[in-house]
GROMACS .gro file of C-alpha atoms in nm:
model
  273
    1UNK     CA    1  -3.691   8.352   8.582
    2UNK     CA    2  -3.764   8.649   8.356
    3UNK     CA    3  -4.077   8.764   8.162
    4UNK     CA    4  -4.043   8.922   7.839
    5UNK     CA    5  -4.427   9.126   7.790
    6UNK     CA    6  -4.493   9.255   7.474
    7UNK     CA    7  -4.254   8.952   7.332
    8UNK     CA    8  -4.409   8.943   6.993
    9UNK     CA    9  -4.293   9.300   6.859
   10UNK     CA   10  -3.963   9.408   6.759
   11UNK     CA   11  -3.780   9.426   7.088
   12UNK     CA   12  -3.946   9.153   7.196
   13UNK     CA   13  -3.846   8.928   6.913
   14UNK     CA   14  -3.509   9.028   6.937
   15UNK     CA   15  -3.482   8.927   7.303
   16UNK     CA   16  -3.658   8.590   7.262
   17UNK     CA   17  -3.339   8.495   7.035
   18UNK     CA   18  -3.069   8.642   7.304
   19UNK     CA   19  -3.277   8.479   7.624
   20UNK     CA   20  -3.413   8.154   7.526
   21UNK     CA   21  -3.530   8.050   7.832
   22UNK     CA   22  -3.731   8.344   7.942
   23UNK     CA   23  -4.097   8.323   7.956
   24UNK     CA   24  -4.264   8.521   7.685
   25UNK     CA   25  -4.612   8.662   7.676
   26UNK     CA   26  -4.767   8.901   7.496
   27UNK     CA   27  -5.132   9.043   7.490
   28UNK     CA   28  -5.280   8.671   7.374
   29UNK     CA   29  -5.131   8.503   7.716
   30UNK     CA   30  -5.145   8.788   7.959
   31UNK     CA   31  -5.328   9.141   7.994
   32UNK     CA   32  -5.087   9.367   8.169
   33UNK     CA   33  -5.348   9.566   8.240
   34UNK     CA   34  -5.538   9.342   8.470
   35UNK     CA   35  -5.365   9.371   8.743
   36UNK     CA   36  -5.489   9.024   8.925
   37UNK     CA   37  -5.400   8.828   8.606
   38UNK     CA   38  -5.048   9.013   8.664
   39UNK     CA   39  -4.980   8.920   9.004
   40UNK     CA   40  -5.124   8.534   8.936
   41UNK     CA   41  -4.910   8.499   8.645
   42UNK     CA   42  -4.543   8.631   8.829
   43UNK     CA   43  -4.615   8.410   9.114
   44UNK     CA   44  -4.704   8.146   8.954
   45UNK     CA   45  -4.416   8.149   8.711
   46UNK     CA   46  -4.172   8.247   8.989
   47UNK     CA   47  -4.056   8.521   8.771
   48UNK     CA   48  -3.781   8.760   8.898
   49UNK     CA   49  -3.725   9.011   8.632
   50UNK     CA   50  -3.942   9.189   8.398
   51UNK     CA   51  -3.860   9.335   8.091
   52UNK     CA   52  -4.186   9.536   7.982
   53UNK     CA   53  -4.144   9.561   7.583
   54UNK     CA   54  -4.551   9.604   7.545
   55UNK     CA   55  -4.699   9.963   7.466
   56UNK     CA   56  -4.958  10.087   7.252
   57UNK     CA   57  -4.725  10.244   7.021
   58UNK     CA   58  -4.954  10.320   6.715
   59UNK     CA   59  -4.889  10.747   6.792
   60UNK     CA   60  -5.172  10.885   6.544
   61UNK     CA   61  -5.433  10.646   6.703
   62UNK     CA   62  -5.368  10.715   7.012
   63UNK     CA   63  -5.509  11.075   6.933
   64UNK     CA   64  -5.832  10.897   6.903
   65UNK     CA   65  -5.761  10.611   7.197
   66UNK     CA   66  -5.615  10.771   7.495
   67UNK     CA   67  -5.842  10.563   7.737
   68UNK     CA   68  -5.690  10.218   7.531
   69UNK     CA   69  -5.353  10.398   7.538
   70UNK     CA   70  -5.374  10.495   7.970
   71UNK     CA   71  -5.481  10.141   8.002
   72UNK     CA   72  -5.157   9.962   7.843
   73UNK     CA   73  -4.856  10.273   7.870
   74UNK     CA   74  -4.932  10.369   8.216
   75UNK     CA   75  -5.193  10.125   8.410
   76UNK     CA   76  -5.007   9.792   8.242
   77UNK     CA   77  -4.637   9.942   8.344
   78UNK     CA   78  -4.768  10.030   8.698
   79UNK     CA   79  -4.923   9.654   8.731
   80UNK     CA   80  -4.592   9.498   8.608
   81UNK     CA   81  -4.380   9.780   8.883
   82UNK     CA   82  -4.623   9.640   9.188
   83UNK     CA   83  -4.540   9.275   9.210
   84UNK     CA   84  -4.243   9.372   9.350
   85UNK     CA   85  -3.998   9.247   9.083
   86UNK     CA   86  -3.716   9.409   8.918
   87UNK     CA   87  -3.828   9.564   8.600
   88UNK     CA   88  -3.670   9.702   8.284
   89UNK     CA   89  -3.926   9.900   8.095
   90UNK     CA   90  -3.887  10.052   7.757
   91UNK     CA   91  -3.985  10.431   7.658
   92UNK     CA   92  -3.945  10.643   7.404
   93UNK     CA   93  -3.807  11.008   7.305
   94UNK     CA   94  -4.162  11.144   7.234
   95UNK     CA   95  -4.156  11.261   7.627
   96UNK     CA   96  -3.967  11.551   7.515
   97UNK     CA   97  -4.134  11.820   7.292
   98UNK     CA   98  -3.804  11.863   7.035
   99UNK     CA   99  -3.787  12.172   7.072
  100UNK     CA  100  -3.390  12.123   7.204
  101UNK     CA  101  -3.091  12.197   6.975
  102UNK     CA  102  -2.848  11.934   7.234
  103UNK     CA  103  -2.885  11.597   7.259
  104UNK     CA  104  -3.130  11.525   7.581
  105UNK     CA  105  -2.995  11.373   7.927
  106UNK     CA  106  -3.198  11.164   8.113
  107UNK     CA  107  -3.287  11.448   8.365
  108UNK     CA  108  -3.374  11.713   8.122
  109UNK     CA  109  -3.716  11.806   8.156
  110UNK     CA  110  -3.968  11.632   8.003
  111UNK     CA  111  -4.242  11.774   7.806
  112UNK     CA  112  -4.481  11.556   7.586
  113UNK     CA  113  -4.673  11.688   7.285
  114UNK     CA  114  -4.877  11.408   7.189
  115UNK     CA  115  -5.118  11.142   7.396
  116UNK     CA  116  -4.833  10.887   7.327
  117UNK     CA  117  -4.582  11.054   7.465
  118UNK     CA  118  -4.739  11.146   7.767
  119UNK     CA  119  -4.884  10.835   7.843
  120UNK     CA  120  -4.521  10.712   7.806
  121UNK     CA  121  -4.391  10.923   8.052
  122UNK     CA  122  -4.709  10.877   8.290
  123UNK     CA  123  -4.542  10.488   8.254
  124UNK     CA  124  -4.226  10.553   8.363
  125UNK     CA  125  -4.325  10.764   8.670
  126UNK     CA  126  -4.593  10.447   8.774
  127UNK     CA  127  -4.268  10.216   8.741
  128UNK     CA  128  -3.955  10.398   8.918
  129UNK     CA  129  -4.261  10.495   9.211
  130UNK     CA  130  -4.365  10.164   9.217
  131UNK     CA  131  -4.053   9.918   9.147
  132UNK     CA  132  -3.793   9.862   9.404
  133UNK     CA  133  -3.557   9.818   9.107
  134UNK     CA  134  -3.634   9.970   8.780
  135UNK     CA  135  -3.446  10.076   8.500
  136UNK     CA  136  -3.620  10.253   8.245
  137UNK     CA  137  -3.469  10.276   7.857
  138UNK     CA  138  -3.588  10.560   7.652
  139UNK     CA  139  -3.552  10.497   7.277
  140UNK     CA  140  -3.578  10.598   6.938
  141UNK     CA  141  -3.669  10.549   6.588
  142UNK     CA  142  -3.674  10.159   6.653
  143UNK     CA  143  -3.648   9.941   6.379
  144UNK     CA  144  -3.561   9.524   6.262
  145UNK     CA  145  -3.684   9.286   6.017
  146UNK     CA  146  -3.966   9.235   6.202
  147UNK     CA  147  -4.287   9.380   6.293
  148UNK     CA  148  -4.415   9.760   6.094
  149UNK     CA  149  -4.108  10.009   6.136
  150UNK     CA  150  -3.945  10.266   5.855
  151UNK     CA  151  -3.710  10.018   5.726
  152UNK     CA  152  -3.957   9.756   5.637
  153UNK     CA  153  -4.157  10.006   5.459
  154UNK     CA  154  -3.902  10.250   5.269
  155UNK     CA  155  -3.756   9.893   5.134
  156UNK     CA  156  -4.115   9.783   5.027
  157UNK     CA  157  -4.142  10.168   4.876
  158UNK     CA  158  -3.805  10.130   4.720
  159UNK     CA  159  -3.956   9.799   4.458
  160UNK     CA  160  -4.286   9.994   4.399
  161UNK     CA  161  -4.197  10.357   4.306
  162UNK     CA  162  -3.925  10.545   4.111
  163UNK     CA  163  -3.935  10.834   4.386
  164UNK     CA  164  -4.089  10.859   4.737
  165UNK     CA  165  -4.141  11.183   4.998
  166UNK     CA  166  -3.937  11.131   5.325
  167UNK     CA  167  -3.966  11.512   5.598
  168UNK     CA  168  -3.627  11.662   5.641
  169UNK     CA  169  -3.674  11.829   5.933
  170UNK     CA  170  -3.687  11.630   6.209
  171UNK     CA  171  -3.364  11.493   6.364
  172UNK     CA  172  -3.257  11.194   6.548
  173UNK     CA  173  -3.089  10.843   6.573
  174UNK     CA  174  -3.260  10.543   6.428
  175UNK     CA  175  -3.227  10.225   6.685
  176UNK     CA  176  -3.139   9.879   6.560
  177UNK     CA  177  -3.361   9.691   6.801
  178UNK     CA  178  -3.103   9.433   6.807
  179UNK     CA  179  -2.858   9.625   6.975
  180UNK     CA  180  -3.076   9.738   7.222
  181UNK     CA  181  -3.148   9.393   7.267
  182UNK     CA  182  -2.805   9.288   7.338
  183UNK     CA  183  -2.744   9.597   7.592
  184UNK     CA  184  -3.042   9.448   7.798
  185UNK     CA  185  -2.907   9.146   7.840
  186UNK     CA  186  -2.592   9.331   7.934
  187UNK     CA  187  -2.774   9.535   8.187
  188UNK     CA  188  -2.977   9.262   8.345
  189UNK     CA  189  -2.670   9.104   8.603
  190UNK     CA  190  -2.639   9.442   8.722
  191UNK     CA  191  -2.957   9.515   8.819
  192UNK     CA  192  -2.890   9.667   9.176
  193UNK     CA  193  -3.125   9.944   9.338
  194UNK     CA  194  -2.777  10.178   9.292
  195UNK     CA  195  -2.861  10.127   8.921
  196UNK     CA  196  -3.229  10.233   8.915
  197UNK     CA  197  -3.341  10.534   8.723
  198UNK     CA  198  -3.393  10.598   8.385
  199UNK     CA  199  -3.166  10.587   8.076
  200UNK     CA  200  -3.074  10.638   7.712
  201UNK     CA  201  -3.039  10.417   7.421
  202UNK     CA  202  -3.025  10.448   7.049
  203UNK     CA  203  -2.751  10.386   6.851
  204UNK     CA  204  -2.463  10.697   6.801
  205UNK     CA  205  -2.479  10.946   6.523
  206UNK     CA  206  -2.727  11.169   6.391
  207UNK     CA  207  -2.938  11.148   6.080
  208UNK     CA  208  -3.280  11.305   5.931
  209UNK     CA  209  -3.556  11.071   5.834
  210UNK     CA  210  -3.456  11.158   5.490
  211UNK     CA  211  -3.098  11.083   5.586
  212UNK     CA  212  -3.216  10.722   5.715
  213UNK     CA  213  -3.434  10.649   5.360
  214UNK     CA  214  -3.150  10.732   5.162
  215UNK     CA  215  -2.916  10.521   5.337
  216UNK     CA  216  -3.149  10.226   5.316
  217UNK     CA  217  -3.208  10.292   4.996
  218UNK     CA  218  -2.828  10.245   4.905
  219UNK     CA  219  -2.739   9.907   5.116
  220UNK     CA  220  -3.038   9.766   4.990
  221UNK     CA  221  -2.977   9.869   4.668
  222UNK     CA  222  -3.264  10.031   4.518
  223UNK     CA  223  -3.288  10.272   4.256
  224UNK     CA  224  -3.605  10.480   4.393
  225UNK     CA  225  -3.501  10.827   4.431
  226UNK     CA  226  -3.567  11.026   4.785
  227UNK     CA  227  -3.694  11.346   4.766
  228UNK     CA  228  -3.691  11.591   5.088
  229UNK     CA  229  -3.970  11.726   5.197
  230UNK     CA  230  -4.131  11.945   5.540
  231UNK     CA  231  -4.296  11.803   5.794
  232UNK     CA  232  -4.558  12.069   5.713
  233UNK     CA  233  -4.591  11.891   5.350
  234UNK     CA  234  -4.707  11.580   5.528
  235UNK     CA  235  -4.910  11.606   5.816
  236UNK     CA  236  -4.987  11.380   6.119
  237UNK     CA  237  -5.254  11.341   6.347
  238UNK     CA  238  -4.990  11.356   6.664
  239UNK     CA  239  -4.731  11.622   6.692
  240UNK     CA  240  -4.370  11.475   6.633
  241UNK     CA  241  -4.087  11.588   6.828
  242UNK     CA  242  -3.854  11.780   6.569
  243UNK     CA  243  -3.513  11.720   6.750
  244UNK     CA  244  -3.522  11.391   6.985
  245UNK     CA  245  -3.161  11.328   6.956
  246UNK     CA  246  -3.077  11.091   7.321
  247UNK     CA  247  -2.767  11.140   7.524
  248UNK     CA  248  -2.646  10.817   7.594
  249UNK     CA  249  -2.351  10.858   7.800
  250UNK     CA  250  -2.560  10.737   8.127
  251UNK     CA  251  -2.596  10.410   8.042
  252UNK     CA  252  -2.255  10.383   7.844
  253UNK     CA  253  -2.066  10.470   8.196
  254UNK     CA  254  -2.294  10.267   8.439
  255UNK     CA  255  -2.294   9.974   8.277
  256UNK     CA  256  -2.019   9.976   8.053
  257UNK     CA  257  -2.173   9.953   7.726
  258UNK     CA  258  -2.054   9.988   7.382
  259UNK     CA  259  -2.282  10.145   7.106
  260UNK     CA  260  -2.248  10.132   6.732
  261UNK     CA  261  -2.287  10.400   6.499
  262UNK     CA  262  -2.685  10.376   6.351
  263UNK     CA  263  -2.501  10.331   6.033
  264UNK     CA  264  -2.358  10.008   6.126
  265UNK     CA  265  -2.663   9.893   6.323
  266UNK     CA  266  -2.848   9.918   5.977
  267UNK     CA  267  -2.586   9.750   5.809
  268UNK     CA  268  -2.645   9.426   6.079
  269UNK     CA  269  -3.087   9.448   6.018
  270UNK     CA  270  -3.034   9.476   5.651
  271UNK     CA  271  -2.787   9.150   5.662
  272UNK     CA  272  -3.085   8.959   5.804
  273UNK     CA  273  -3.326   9.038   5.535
   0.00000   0.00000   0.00000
């Protein structure tokens, strides 16, 4: 049986449409941070794969919450690792400080410049120690019609205002959550303890935030006007990376998987809206 955590966000949504008869829970049913509640509810469910989509993702706030954010990116993933199951668990580029000019491989060293992104990494370390078999997915720039993400709001932007700020500067590949979704379930028959370790997906290609706004912009058809800007212009509590771009030819070779161009992978959300 599988368990998708964190069911209720983006990822997780997407998943509960591809795997209909997994068990979903998210923070209302189960607390992956207490670890007793953990254990009860995998035994009790006879579940035999975990697919950890929960985090504490909010990056600013966790500035001011890095207890709350410990507690669900590191102690939750490590709970989930020790009952013994196999485990996919989903991280994120902000383990690497950006400071690259190549796309990052999946042993590149790691270097996290906001409480986020470390407590991110500190979760994948507590799952490949802990998991017999673990795969861990390091994304970026996820988006779909559901949940908060940059699509949602530059389309919401796009009907109130003739022109909107979008930073130039920093570089990567936005992430149709649905195709992520769809190489999970492709990755979950061959999860073997060969296959353990950690890995890259976003979709291919390589875009700007203000490169991603104007291209939403123009499928969806919207007149407001996209002006580039600094990241310096528009401050954040939590350093961004600046260059986050993922190598995904890991996870393309293992397990034989096909990736769109970001492009078309916003062509499929915007479809759905």
């Amino acid at each position: 049986m599988y368990l998708i955590t964190g069911c209720n966000g983006q990822l997780g949504t997407e998943l509960k449409k591809r795997l209909p008869d997994a068990i979903c829970a998210d923070v209302d049913t189960l607390d992956i941070t207490d670890a007793n509640a953990v254990n009860n509810f995998v035994r009790e469910n006879n579940v035999d794969l975990i697919i950890n989509c929960a985090a504490y993702t909010a990056v600013d706030n966790a500035e001011d919450n890095p207890d709350l954010a410990g507690k669900i990116n590191i102690d939750g993933p490590r709970n989930l690792a020790q009952t013994g199951t196999k485990i996919i668990h989903i991280s994120t580029d902000y383990v690497f400080d950006g400071m690259a000019h190549r796309p990052y491989g999946t042993d590149d060293m790691t270097n996290p410049l906001s409480v986020y992104g470390k407590t991110k990494r500190a979760g994948e370390l507590a799952v490949i120690e802990n998991a017999d078999v673990a795969v861990v997915i390091r994304t970026a720039w996820l988006y779909s019609p559901y949940g908060n993400n940059f699509v949602k709001t530059m389309r919401r932007l796009g009907t109130e205002r003739d022109m909107i700020n979008v930073v130039s500067d920093q570089i990567g590949t936005p992430t149709y959550a649905g195709d992520l979704a769809d190489a999970i379930v492709q990755i979950i028959p061959q999860m073997k303890p060969e296959n353990s370790g950690i890995y890259h997906f976003t979709n291919m290609g390589v875009c700007s935030w203000y490169d991603f706004a104007v291209e939403i912009m123009e499928k969806s058809g919207l007149k407001c006007a996209v002006n580039p800007i600094k990241s310096s212009e528009y401050p954040t509590r939590a350093v961004r990376p600046f260059y986050s771009v993922l190598d995904k030819s890991k996870i393309q070779n293992v397990f034989n998987i096909k990736i769109d161009h970001w492009k078309k992978g916003l062509d499929k959300c915007i479809e759905q809206f």
